[in-house]
mmCIF file of C-alpha atoms in Angstrom:
data_model
loop_
_atom_site.group_PDB
_atom_site.id
_atom_site.type_symbol
_atom_site.label_atom_id
_atom_site.label_comp_id
_atom_site.label_asym_id
_atom_site.label_seq_id
_atom_site.Cartn_x
_atom_site.Cartn_y
_atom_site.Cartn_z
ATOM 1 C CA MET A 1 -33.366 77.163 8.366
ATOM 2 C CA SER A 2 -30.811 74.279 8.987
ATOM 3 C CA LEU A 3 -30.511 75.527 12.861
ATOM 4 C CA PHE A 4 -34.548 74.125 13.238
ATOM 5 C CA ARG A 5 -33.636 70.943 11.192
ATOM 6 C CA PRO A 6 -31.977 67.836 13.076
ATOM 7 C CA ARG A 7 -28.527 67.619 11.938
ATOM 8 C CA HIS A 8 -28.695 63.513 11.598
ATOM 9 C CA THR A 9 -31.864 62.085 10.379
ATOM 10 C CA ILE A 10 -32.219 58.290 10.389
ATOM 11 C CA SER A 11 -31.821 58.536 6.345
ATOM 12 C CA SER A 12 -28.543 60.516 6.768
ATOM 13 C CA VAL A 13 -27.159 57.468 9.429
ATOM 14 C CA VAL A 14 -28.571 54.664 7.488
ATOM 15 C CA GLN A 15 -26.533 55.722 4.389
ATOM 16 C CA GLN A 16 -23.442 56.399 6.417
ATOM 17 C CA LEU A 17 -23.235 53.129 8.115
ATOM 18 C CA ARG A 18 -24.105 51.206 4.839
ATOM 19 C CA SER A 19 -21.449 52.926 3.153
ATOM 20 C CA GLY A 20 -18.866 52.461 6.248
ATOM 21 C CA LEU A 21 -19.879 48.813 6.469
ATOM 22 C CA LEU A 22 -19.229 48.255 2.926
ATOM 23 C CA ASN A 23 -16.452 50.375 2.848
ATOM 24 C CA GLY A 24 -14.760 48.753 5.987
ATOM 25 C CA ASN A 25 -14.467 52.027 7.960
ATOM 26 C CA ILE A 26 -17.062 51.237 10.409
ATOM 27 C CA THR A 27 -16.963 47.835 11.829
ATOM 28 C CA LEU A 28 -20.392 46.225 13.588
ATOM 29 C CA SER A 29 -18.881 45.593 16.990
ATOM 30 C CA PRO A 30 -15.054 45.753 18.220
ATOM 31 C CA THR A 31 -15.616 42.614 20.378
ATOM 32 C CA SER A 32 -16.763 40.670 17.276
ATOM 33 C CA ALA A 33 -13.767 38.650 16.302
ATOM 34 C CA LYS A 34 -15.704 37.942 13.078
ATOM 35 C CA THR A 35 -15.953 41.314 12.468
ATOM 36 C CA ILE A 36 -12.632 42.473 13.372
ATOM 37 C CA LEU A 37 -10.870 40.126 11.157
ATOM 38 C CA GLU A 38 -12.879 41.684 8.286
ATOM 39 C CA SER A 39 -11.792 44.744 9.095
ATOM 40 C CA LYS A 40 -8.873 46.649 7.133
ATOM 41 C CA SER A 41 -7.235 47.554 10.296
ATOM 42 C CA PRO A 42 -3.758 45.865 11.310
ATOM 43 C CA ALA A 43 -4.298 47.018 14.807
ATOM 44 C CA LEU A 44 -7.684 45.696 15.295
ATOM 45 C CA ARG A 45 -6.949 42.382 13.720
ATOM 46 C CA SER A 46 -3.974 42.051 15.977
ATOM 47 C CA THR A 47 -6.537 41.554 19.162
ATOM 48 C CA ALA A 48 -8.646 39.373 17.070
ATOM 49 C CA GLU A 49 -5.712 37.103 17.108
ATOM 50 C CA SER A 50 -5.677 37.541 20.743
ATOM 51 C CA PRO A 51 -5.958 34.148 22.851
ATOM 52 C CA ILE A 52 -9.245 34.968 23.658
ATOM 53 C CA ASN A 53 -10.479 34.727 20.157
ATOM 54 C CA LYS A 54 -8.717 31.894 19.123
ATOM 55 C CA PHE A 55 -10.172 29.696 21.407
ATOM 56 C CA ASP A 56 -10.889 26.296 19.821
ATOM 57 C CA PRO A 57 -13.825 23.959 20.941
ATOM 58 C CA ASP A 58 -12.396 21.176 19.687
ATOM 59 C CA SER A 59 -8.901 21.472 21.649
ATOM 60 C CA PHE A 60 -11.445 22.211 24.661
ATOM 61 C CA ALA A 61 -13.152 18.962 24.244
ATOM 62 C CA GLN A 62 -10.063 16.869 24.208
ATOM 63 C CA GLY A 63 -9.071 18.528 27.276
ATOM 64 C CA SER A 64 -5.889 20.659 25.943
ATOM 65 C CA ALA A 65 -7.240 24.249 26.295
ATOM 66 C CA THR A 66 -9.057 26.050 28.616
ATOM 67 C CA VAL A 67 -12.440 28.103 28.716
ATOM 68 C CA PRO A 68 -11.719 31.751 28.208
ATOM 69 C CA GLU A 69 -12.821 33.625 31.427
ATOM 70 C CA LYS A 70 -13.988 37.108 29.614
ATOM 71 C CA ALA A 71 -17.385 37.014 29.392
ATOM 72 C CA GLY A 72 -17.799 37.916 25.718
ATOM 73 C CA GLY A 73 -15.532 35.019 24.329
ATOM 74 C CA LEU A 74 -17.423 32.745 26.405
ATOM 75 C CA GLY A 75 -20.569 34.044 24.440
ATOM 76 C CA ASP A 76 -18.913 33.040 21.221
ATOM 77 C CA ASN A 77 -17.877 29.826 22.337
ATOM 78 C CA VAL A 78 -21.198 29.145 23.105
ATOM 79 C CA THR A 79 -22.598 29.767 19.920
ATOM 80 C CA VAL A 80 -19.868 27.907 18.165
ATOM 81 C CA LEU A 81 -20.481 24.909 20.300
ATOM 82 C CA LEU A 82 -24.486 25.692 19.740
ATOM 83 C CA GLN A 83 -23.750 25.335 15.835
ATOM 84 C CA LYS A 84 -21.656 22.171 15.966
ATOM 85 C CA TRP A 85 -24.101 20.379 18.689
ATOM 86 C CA ARG A 86 -26.890 21.275 15.720
ATOM 87 C CA LEU A 87 -24.534 19.542 13.246
ATOM 88 C CA GLY A 88 -24.585 16.435 15.788
ATOM 89 C CA ASP A 89 -21.192 16.624 17.285
ATOM 90 C CA LYS A 90 -21.447 14.743 20.255
ATOM 91 C CA ALA A 91 -18.307 16.224 22.386
ATOM 92 C CA ALA A 92 -20.001 19.602 21.665
ATOM 93 C CA GLU A 93 -23.002 18.653 23.253
ATOM 94 C CA SER A 94 -21.333 17.598 26.362
ATOM 95 C CA GLN A 95 -19.060 20.409 26.576
ATOM 96 C CA LEU A 96 -22.290 22.538 25.523
ATOM 97 C CA PHE A 97 -23.932 21.181 28.849
ATOM 98 C CA GLN A 98 -20.998 21.067 31.291
ATOM 99 C CA LEU A 99 -20.358 24.786 30.805
ATOM 100 C CA LEU A 100 -24.109 25.866 30.829
ATOM 101 C CA MET A 101 -25.319 23.656 33.653
ATOM 102 C CA PRO A 102 -25.009 26.376 36.363
ATOM 103 C CA ASP A 103 -27.231 28.307 34.330
ATOM 104 C CA LEU A 104 -29.288 25.411 33.498
ATOM 105 C CA LYS A 105 -29.949 24.625 37.080
ATOM 106 C CA ARG A 106 -30.601 28.360 37.921
ATOM 107 C CA ILE A 107 -33.221 28.262 35.446
ATOM 108 C CA ALA A 108 -34.938 25.551 36.547
ATOM 109 C CA ALA A 109 -34.836 26.344 40.362
ATOM 110 C CA ARG A 110 -36.436 29.866 39.560
ATOM 111 C CA SER A 111 -39.092 27.965 37.298
ATOM 112 C CA LEU A 112 -39.877 25.584 40.295
ATOM 113 C CA ARG A 113 -39.838 28.104 42.615
ATOM 114 C CA ARG A 114 -43.364 29.150 41.075
ATOM 115 C CA GLU A 115 -44.622 25.813 41.626
ATOM 116 C CA ARG A 116 -46.476 24.934 45.067
ATOM 117 C CA LEU A 117 -44.697 22.804 47.705
ATOM 118 C CA GLY A 118 -44.164 19.002 47.229
ATOM 119 C CA HIS A 119 -44.480 19.777 43.716
ATOM 120 C CA GLY A 120 -42.424 16.416 42.765
ATOM 121 C CA LEU A 121 -39.971 18.019 40.451
ATOM 122 C CA GLU A 122 -36.537 18.716 41.201
ATOM 123 C CA PRO A 123 -34.139 21.095 39.327
ATOM 124 C CA SER A 124 -31.974 18.033 38.001
ATOM 125 C CA ASP A 125 -35.079 16.913 36.584
ATOM 126 C CA LEU A 126 -36.203 19.405 35.127
ATOM 127 C CA VAL A 127 -32.659 19.892 33.478
ATOM 128 C CA SER A 128 -32.610 16.326 32.288
ATOM 129 C CA GLU A 129 -35.866 16.503 30.864
ATOM 130 C CA CYS A 130 -35.365 19.592 29.117
ATOM 131 C CA PHE A 131 -32.299 18.158 27.653
ATOM 132 C CA LEU A 132 -34.160 15.352 26.100
ATOM 133 C CA ARG A 133 -36.843 17.544 24.585
ATOM 134 C CA LEU A 134 -34.345 19.695 23.457
ATOM 135 C CA LYS A 135 -32.197 16.856 21.776
ATOM 136 C CA THR A 136 -35.152 16.149 20.054
ATOM 137 C CA ALA A 137 -35.766 19.908 18.568
ATOM 138 C CA ASN A 138 -32.085 20.781 18.355
ATOM 139 C CA ALA A 139 -32.073 19.854 14.393
ATOM 140 C CA ASN A 140 -35.133 22.106 14.048
ATOM 141 C CA ILE A 141 -33.867 25.320 15.688
ATOM 142 C CA GLU A 142 -31.353 27.601 14.246
ATOM 143 C CA TRP A 143 -29.246 28.707 17.427
ATOM 144 C CA ARG A 144 -28.123 32.345 17.687
ATOM 145 C CA ASP A 145 -26.157 32.668 20.635
ATOM 146 C CA GLN A 146 -25.978 31.918 24.335
ATOM 147 C CA SER A 147 -29.278 34.445 24.928
ATOM 148 C CA HIS A 148 -31.300 32.658 22.374
ATOM 149 C CA PHE A 149 -30.047 29.531 23.551
ATOM 150 C CA LEU A 150 -31.436 29.646 27.319
ATOM 151 C CA ALA A 151 -34.215 31.749 26.349
ATOM 152 C CA ILE A 152 -35.464 28.745 24.493
ATOM 153 C CA VAL A 153 -34.602 26.749 27.656
ATOM 154 C CA THR A 154 -36.656 28.721 29.849
ATOM 155 C CA LEU A 155 -39.836 28.354 27.531
ATOM 156 C CA LYS A 156 -38.859 24.850 27.366
ATOM 157 C CA MET A 157 -39.301 24.330 31.123
ATOM 158 C CA GLN A 158 -42.327 26.187 31.143
ATOM 159 C CA ARG A 159 -43.741 23.668 28.897
ATOM 160 C CA ILE A 160 -42.846 20.843 30.671
ATOM 161 C CA LEU A 161 -43.962 22.182 33.754
ATOM 162 C CA ILE A 162 -47.488 22.962 32.219
ATOM 163 C CA ASP A 163 -47.420 19.508 30.504
ATOM 164 C CA TYR A 164 -46.537 18.141 34.306
ATOM 165 C CA ALA A 165 -49.613 19.883 35.502
ATOM 166 C CA ARG A 166 -52.045 19.006 32.735
ATOM 167 C CA LYS A 167 -51.179 14.926 33.515
ATOM 168 C CA LYS A 168 -51.470 15.322 37.056
ATOM 169 C CA HIS A 169 -55.090 17.115 37.084
ATOM 170 C CA ASP A 170 -54.855 18.048 40.530
ATOM 171 C CA SER A 171 -53.137 21.725 40.480
ATOM 172 C CA GLN A 172 -54.061 23.955 43.061
ATOM 173 C CA GLU A 173 -54.681 27.800 42.433
ATOM 174 C CA VAL A 174 -51.363 28.956 43.608
ATOM 175 C CA PRO A 175 -50.622 32.960 43.380
ATOM 176 C CA LEU A 176 -47.677 34.016 41.267
ATOM 177 C CA GLU A 177 -44.742 35.894 42.308
ATOM 178 C CA ASP A 178 -44.526 39.429 42.012
ATOM 179 C CA LEU A 179 -48.105 39.754 40.904
ATOM 180 C CA PRO A 180 -50.629 42.620 42.554
ATOM 181 C CA GLU A 181 -53.057 40.938 44.845
ATOM 182 C CA ARG A 182 -55.969 42.442 42.942
ATOM 183 C CA ALA A 183 -54.542 40.372 39.707
ATOM 184 C CA LEU A 184 -53.972 37.072 41.991
ATOM 185 C CA ALA A 185 -57.625 36.546 43.257
ATOM 186 C CA ASN A 186 -58.838 33.181 42.244
ATOM 187 C CA ASN A 187 -55.997 32.645 40.015
ATOM 188 C CA ASN A 188 -55.415 29.240 38.151
ATOM 189 C CA TRP A 189 -51.820 29.228 37.438
ATOM 190 C CA LEU A 190 -52.271 26.297 34.658
ATOM 191 C CA GLU A 191 -54.916 28.983 32.822
ATOM 192 C CA ILE A 192 -52.325 32.217 33.260
ATOM 193 C CA ALA A 193 -49.393 30.210 31.969
ATOM 194 C CA LEU A 194 -51.428 28.790 28.984
ATOM 195 C CA THR A 195 -52.730 32.422 28.386
ATOM 196 C CA LEU A 196 -49.073 33.788 28.300
ATOM 197 C CA ASP A 197 -47.766 31.094 26.671
ATOM 198 C CA GLU A 198 -49.848 31.740 23.667
ATOM 199 C CA LEU A 199 -49.167 35.476 23.689
ATOM 200 C CA LEU A 200 -45.881 35.021 23.779
ATOM 201 C CA ASP A 201 -46.267 32.409 20.714
ATOM 202 C CA GLN A 202 -47.989 35.522 18.686
ATOM 203 C CA LEU A 203 -44.832 38.128 20.306
ATOM 204 C CA GLU A 204 -42.351 35.519 18.819
ATOM 205 C CA LYS A 205 -44.258 35.346 15.474
ATOM 206 C CA ASP A 206 -44.729 39.159 15.420
ATOM 207 C CA SER A 207 -41.187 40.376 16.724
ATOM 208 C CA PRO A 208 -38.628 38.164 17.410
ATOM 209 C CA LEU A 209 -36.412 40.886 19.092
ATOM 210 C CA ASP A 210 -39.299 41.801 21.269
ATOM 211 C CA TYR A 211 -39.911 38.319 21.929
ATOM 212 C CA THR A 212 -36.296 37.535 23.029
ATOM 213 C CA VAL A 213 -36.350 40.731 25.728
ATOM 214 C CA VAL A 214 -39.432 39.502 27.568
ATOM 215 C CA VAL A 215 -38.240 35.961 28.002
ATOM 216 C CA LEU A 216 -34.937 37.298 29.166
ATOM 217 C CA ARG A 217 -36.608 39.743 31.568
ATOM 218 C CA ILE A 218 -39.387 37.494 32.593
ATOM 219 C CA HIS A 219 -38.359 34.004 32.361
ATOM 220 C CA LEU A 220 -34.718 34.641 33.395
ATOM 221 C CA GLY A 221 -35.124 37.777 35.573
ATOM 222 C CA MET A 222 -32.060 39.450 33.957
ATOM 223 C CA SER A 223 -31.838 43.189 34.368
ATOM 224 C CA ASN A 224 -32.201 45.800 31.407
ATOM 225 C CA GLN A 225 -28.289 45.984 31.656
ATOM 226 C CA GLU A 226 -27.476 42.472 31.263
ATOM 227 C CA ILE A 227 -29.646 41.941 28.612
ATOM 228 C CA ALA A 228 -28.312 44.699 26.730
ATOM 229 C CA ALA A 229 -25.148 43.340 27.068
ATOM 230 C CA SER A 230 -26.160 39.908 26.355
ATOM 231 C CA LEU A 231 -27.611 41.257 23.406
ATOM 232 C CA ARG A 232 -25.219 43.552 22.164
ATOM 233 C CA MET A 233 -27.628 46.861 22.549
ATOM 234 C CA SER A 234 -27.584 49.562 23.950
ATOM 235 C CA LEU A 235 -29.327 49.980 27.847
ATOM 236 C CA ARG A 236 -32.033 52.811 26.228
ATOM 237 C CA ALA A 237 -32.758 50.270 22.971
ATOM 238 C CA VAL A 238 -33.375 47.405 25.140
ATOM 239 C CA GLU A 239 -35.812 49.739 27.754
ATOM 240 C CA ARG A 240 -37.316 50.842 24.629
ATOM 241 C CA VAL A 241 -37.905 47.614 23.519
ATOM 242 C CA TRP A 242 -39.001 46.134 26.267
ATOM 243 C CA HIS A 243 -41.477 48.793 26.666
ATOM 244 C CA GLN A 244 -42.614 48.140 23.218
ATOM 245 C CA ALA A 245 -43.069 44.638 23.818
ATOM 246 C CA ARG A 246 -45.084 44.830 26.819
ATOM 247 C CA LYS A 247 -47.305 47.496 25.164
ATOM 248 C CA GLN A 248 -48.044 45.333 22.315
ATOM 249 C CA LEU A 249 -48.973 42.580 24.750
ATOM 250 C CA TYR A 250 -51.405 44.866 26.521
ATOM 251 C CA THR A 251 -52.779 45.808 22.873
ATOM 252 C CA GLN A 252 -53.416 41.954 22.182
ATOM 253 C CA LEU A 253 -54.711 41.322 25.694
ATOM 254 C CA ASN A 254 -57.083 44.217 25.495
ATOM 255 C CA LEU A 255 -58.260 42.423 21.737
ATOM 256 C CA ALA A 256 -58.329 38.994 22.963
ATOM 257 C CA ARG A 257 -61.103 40.367 26.134
ATOM 258 C CA ALA A 258 -62.957 42.177 23.600
ATOM 259 C CA SER A 259 -62.912 38.795 21.104
ATOM 260 C CA VAL A 260 -63.920 36.639 24.113
ATOM 261 C CA ARG A 261 -66.816 39.291 25.227
ATOM 262 C CA ALA A 262 -67.884 39.157 22.085
ATOM 263 C CA LYS A 263 -68.534 35.637 22.099
ATOM 264 C CA GLU A 264 -69.747 35.811 25.827
ATOM 265 C CA ASP A 265 -68.194 33.115 27.201
ATOM 266 C CA PRO A 266 -67.959 34.251 30.883
ATOM 267 C CA ASP A 267 -64.956 31.806 32.493
ATOM 268 C CA VAL A 268 -62.436 32.639 29.681
ATOM 269 C CA SER A 269 -63.133 36.249 29.908
ATOM 270 C CA LEU A 270 -62.981 36.154 33.538
ATOM 271 C CA THR A 271 -59.653 34.724 33.080
ATOM 272 C CA ASN A 272 -58.390 36.802 30.443
ATOM 273 C CA ASP A 273 -59.418 39.849 32.800
ATOM 274 C CA ARG A 274 -57.103 38.866 35.430
ATOM 275 C CA ILE A 275 -54.340 38.745 32.904
ATOM 276 C CA PHE A 276 -55.575 42.031 32.074
ATOM 277 C CA HIS A 277 -54.978 43.388 35.045
ATOM 278 C CA LYS A 278 -51.575 42.296 35.904
ATOM 279 C CA PHE A 279 -50.199 43.888 32.283
ATOM 280 C CA VAL A 280 -52.393 46.971 33.139
ATOM 281 C CA VAL A 281 -50.624 47.060 36.574
ATOM 282 C CA GLU A 282 -47.262 46.511 35.525
ATOM 283 C CA TYR A 283 -47.862 49.004 32.411
ATOM 284 C CA GLU A 284 -49.238 51.859 34.407
ATOM 285 C CA LEU A 285 -46.506 51.479 37.178
ATOM 286 C CA ALA A 286 -43.467 51.357 35.110
ATOM 287 C CA GLU A 287 -41.253 54.291 34.852
ATOM 288 C CA PHE A 288 -40.365 55.546 31.509
ATOM 289 C CA MET B 1 -3.391 56.565 15.710
ATOM 290 C CA THR B 2 -5.071 58.138 12.917
ATOM 291 C CA ASN B 3 -9.052 57.698 11.952
ATOM 292 C CA ASP B 4 -7.866 55.395 8.819
ATOM 293 C CA ASP B 5 -5.907 52.881 11.208
ATOM 294 C CA CYS B 6 -8.711 52.504 13.339
ATOM 295 C CA PRO B 7 -12.157 52.099 11.845
ATOM 296 C CA ARG B 8 -15.352 53.376 13.708
ATOM 297 C CA THR B 9 -17.732 50.852 15.057
ATOM 298 C CA ALA B 10 -21.711 50.961 14.219
ATOM 299 C CA GLY B 11 -22.598 51.775 18.039
ATOM 300 C CA GLU B 12 -20.002 54.635 18.140
ATOM 301 C CA VAL B 13 -21.126 56.367 14.931
ATOM 302 C CA ILE B 14 -25.108 56.216 16.018
ATOM 303 C CA ASP B 15 -24.022 57.282 19.728
ATOM 304 C CA GLN B 16 -21.836 60.082 17.765
ATOM 305 C CA ALA B 17 -25.275 61.078 15.452
ATOM 306 C CA ILE B 18 -27.397 61.173 18.887
ATOM 307 C CA ALA B 19 -25.130 63.476 20.668
ATOM 308 C CA GLU B 20 -24.740 65.863 17.822
ATOM 309 C CA ASN B 21 -28.446 65.783 17.707
ATOM 310 C CA LYS B 22 -28.650 66.721 21.173
ATOM 311 C CA ALA B 23 -26.127 69.489 21.109
ATOM 312 C CA GLY B 24 -28.618 70.948 18.362
ATOM 313 C CA GLU B 25 -31.478 69.920 20.818
ATOM 314 C CA ARG B 26 -30.357 71.553 23.775
ATOM 315 C CA LEU B 27 -29.517 75.114 21.620
ATOM 316 C CA LEU B 28 -33.302 74.904 20.521
ATOM 317 C CA TYR B 29 -34.606 74.320 24.152
ATOM 318 C CA GLY B 30 -32.328 77.476 24.792
ATOM 319 C CA PHE B 31 -34.089 79.708 21.707
ATOM 320 C CA ALA B 32 -37.265 78.217 22.942
ATOM 321 C CA ILE B 33 -36.580 79.841 26.641
ATOM 322 C CA ALA B 34 -35.161 82.855 25.292
ATOM 323 C CA PHE B 35 -38.436 83.529 23.380
ATOM 324 C CA VAL B 36 -40.622 82.897 25.720
ATOM 325 C CA ALA B 37 -39.067 85.217 28.160
ATOM 326 C CA VAL B 38 -37.864 88.215 25.814
ATOM 327 C CA GLY B 39 -41.203 87.798 24.438
ATOM 328 C CA LEU B 40 -43.500 87.753 27.805
ATOM 329 C CA SER B 41 -41.445 90.174 29.568
ATOM 330 C CA GLY B 42 -42.020 92.772 26.250
ATOM 331 C CA LEU B 43 -45.679 91.763 26.328
ATOM 332 C CA VAL B 44 -45.932 92.596 30.155
ATOM 333 C CA TRP B 45 -44.114 95.613 29.574
ATOM 334 C CA ALA B 46 -45.676 97.169 26.304
ATOM 335 C CA ILE B 47 -49.276 95.893 27.951
ATOM 336 C CA THR B 48 -48.538 98.334 31.408
ATOM 337 C CA ASN B 49 -47.345 101.211 29.225
ATOM 338 C CA ARG B 50 -50.264 100.962 26.752
ATOM 339 C CA GLU B 51 -47.491 100.056 23.836
ATOM 340 C CA THR B 52 -49.440 98.224 21.498
ATOM 341 C CA VAL B 53 -46.754 97.783 18.845
ATOM 342 C CA LEU B 54 -44.419 96.406 21.287
ATOM 343 C CA ALA B 55 -46.894 94.056 22.516
ATOM 344 C CA VAL B 56 -47.948 92.697 19.059
ATOM 345 C CA ILE B 57 -43.790 92.131 18.792
ATOM 346 C CA GLY B 58 -43.710 90.696 22.257
ATOM 347 C CA LEU B 59 -46.297 88.382 21.181
ATOM 348 C CA LEU B 60 -44.808 87.369 17.903
ATOM 349 C CA THR B 61 -41.682 86.810 19.619
ATOM 350 C CA SER B 62 -43.389 84.451 22.189
ATOM 351 C CA ALA B 63 -44.984 82.637 19.289
ATOM 352 C CA LEU B 64 -41.533 81.558 18.500
ATOM 353 C CA PHE B 65 -41.558 79.200 20.922
ATOM 354 C CA TRP B 66 -43.543 76.806 18.653
ATOM 355 C CA PRO B 67 -41.506 76.032 16.239
ATOM 356 C CA ALA B 68 -38.686 75.722 18.294
ATOM 357 C CA MET B 69 -40.061 73.025 20.655
ATOM 358 C CA SER B 70 -41.464 71.032 17.087
ATOM 359 C CA SER B 71 -37.984 70.904 15.820
ATOM 360 C CA VAL B 72 -37.058 69.923 19.251
ATOM 361 C CA ARG B 73 -39.630 66.981 18.930
ATOM 362 C CA ARG B 74 -38.572 66.144 15.303
ATOM 363 C CA THR B 75 -34.817 65.916 16.724
ATOM 364 C CA ARG B 76 -35.716 63.648 19.443
ATOM 365 C CA LYS B 77 -38.085 61.507 17.156
ATOM 366 C CA GLU B 78 -34.996 61.363 14.730
ATOM 367 C CA SER B 79 -32.521 60.127 17.483
ATOM 368 C CA ILE B 80 -35.170 57.674 19.150
ATOM 369 C CA ALA B 81 -34.820 55.906 15.143
ATOM 370 C CA ILE B 82 -31.387 56.277 15.022
ATOM 371 C CA ARG B 83 -30.922 54.651 18.413
ATOM 372 C CA LEU B 84 -33.346 52.021 17.837
ATOM 373 C CA LEU B 85 -30.898 51.340 14.670
ATOM 374 C CA GLU B 86 -28.978 49.430 16.957
ATOM 375 C CA ALA B 87 -31.554 46.466 17.311
ATOM 376 C CA PRO B 88 -31.209 45.179 13.528
ATOM 377 C CA LEU B 89 -27.319 45.854 13.588
ATOM 378 C CA SER B 90 -26.867 43.880 16.804
ATOM 379 C CA ARG B 91 -28.392 40.858 14.449
ATOM 380 C CA ALA B 92 -26.298 41.017 11.773
ATOM 381 C CA ASP B 93 -22.922 38.707 11.950
ATOM 382 C CA THR B 94 -21.181 40.303 9.152
ATOM 383 C CA ALA B 95 -20.821 44.092 7.915
ATOM 384 C CA LYS B 96 -22.132 42.965 4.358
ATOM 385 C CA GLU B 97 -24.999 41.135 5.880
ATOM 386 C CA ALA B 98 -25.918 44.445 8.105
ATOM 387 C CA ALA B 99 -25.240 46.492 5.339
ATOM 388 C CA GLU B 100 -28.121 44.920 2.770
ATOM 389 C CA MET B 101 -30.203 44.949 6.251
ATOM 390 C CA LEU B 102 -29.517 48.872 6.445
ATOM 391 C CA GLN B 103 -30.373 49.309 2.460
ATOM 392 C CA ARG B 104 -33.857 47.427 3.185
ATOM 393 C CA LEU B 105 -34.625 49.403 5.976
ATOM 394 C CA PHE B 106 -33.635 52.878 4.046
ATOM 395 C CA GLN B 107 -35.765 51.498 1.338
ATOM 396 C CA GLU B 108 -38.425 50.837 3.661
ATOM 397 C CA ILE B 109 -38.305 54.351 5.422
ATOM 398 C CA PHE B 110 -37.839 55.913 1.951
ATOM 399 C CA HIS B 111 -40.978 54.208 0.863
ATOM 400 C CA ASP B 112 -43.068 55.286 3.792
ATOM 401 C CA LYS B 113 -41.654 58.980 3.669
ATOM 402 C CA GLN B 114 -43.162 58.453 -0.348
ATOM 403 C CA GLN B 115 -46.621 57.518 0.698
ATOM 404 C CA ASP B 116 -46.776 60.189 3.425
ATOM 405 C CA GLY B 117 -45.905 62.798 1.070
ATOM 406 C CA ILE B 118 -48.447 61.263 -1.590
ATOM 407 C CA ARG B 119 -50.940 61.030 1.270
ATOM 408 C CA TYR B 120 -50.323 64.675 2.106
ATOM 409 C CA SER B 121 -50.690 65.927 -1.751
ATOM 410 C CA GLU B 122 -54.200 64.353 -1.943
ATOM 411 C CA LYS B 123 -55.218 65.655 1.513
ATOM 412 C CA ALA B 124 -54.152 69.207 0.039
ATOM 413 C CA LYS B 125 -55.565 68.592 -3.084
ATOM 414 C CA ALA B 126 -58.939 67.667 -1.211
ATOM 415 C CA ALA B 127 -59.152 70.459 0.459
ATOM 416 C CA GLN B 128 -58.395 72.926 -2.244
#
């Protein structure tokens, strides 16, 4: 009985999308100039020729053009600048950092807020150090877009802070923000940061999308709506990916705890237990 | 503007498929509620009036709740899977790239379903 069967299945939608995309009847996104220019529609092509999509980073670098104010356009231009920077364009480099400096300072300030008082590092120091490290690693990174760049910047800053703490050797036990009290008892920031770092590395290998969403959410403090807008996904899809990512982290922590217990290493086991609690509490309290 | 002049976006296709599935889902929920309400009322009435045949009919009508609900679950599962298509599509830069990505995905889905079918037939054989 057809009534009891779903009208659209994943297979039928995949086939419909595939044939539509190949025939040009379906486009990827209405905001992507590249996609619109590919389409056969004159109406859509005219929108692609609007000033926002005609933005030329070279003329901007010479001071003869202005940055478009529309959010989507700015994101696309950052992508272009990132690609140019990767190829060694110095003008693109300065324009890129000029454009994103407010975001970089915001991320640096946010990262430093978690540190103890009298840390010694200022947001501008962190941004400069991060810039130097990114400059070295730039050629090896395939930049996708602005969100990807900011996610990498956030992780670099975390690593800088970890390295800084290691060098200082006088790291105090300070509580992390937004964590439940029972998860904070006798916590060492460095231990937590290192363990989370390892887990995130693993997550990046297993599922880059989950990793991006986790980084944007935890480190950049973006809301689900903001992530959905920057990754061009629906809010529901972002919520699902976020849920999936946390579930995976939860499972990995569980496995890590089991393996540590098997090795009977009480110190490491204790740390993992604390972080495990953090995710258990967050996971259980979350509304889905 | 006709449909030929303005091609739809992948997001719109996905939204439309989910919305259409949702309509069927609501209808099935309605059926499930109706089956339960009619079946249980008939059952209660038949028991109070000691009508054995009508009691059995009421019971059977109530039991139709189960296929309706399992269909709702299946539809919801498909809708979730359709929504998740946005994730790979958002990573593609061109329509061609997206189409190739979908082709791979389709092959994987088809392969998984085939594997499920094989596993199911093996289980059925073993049960026999």
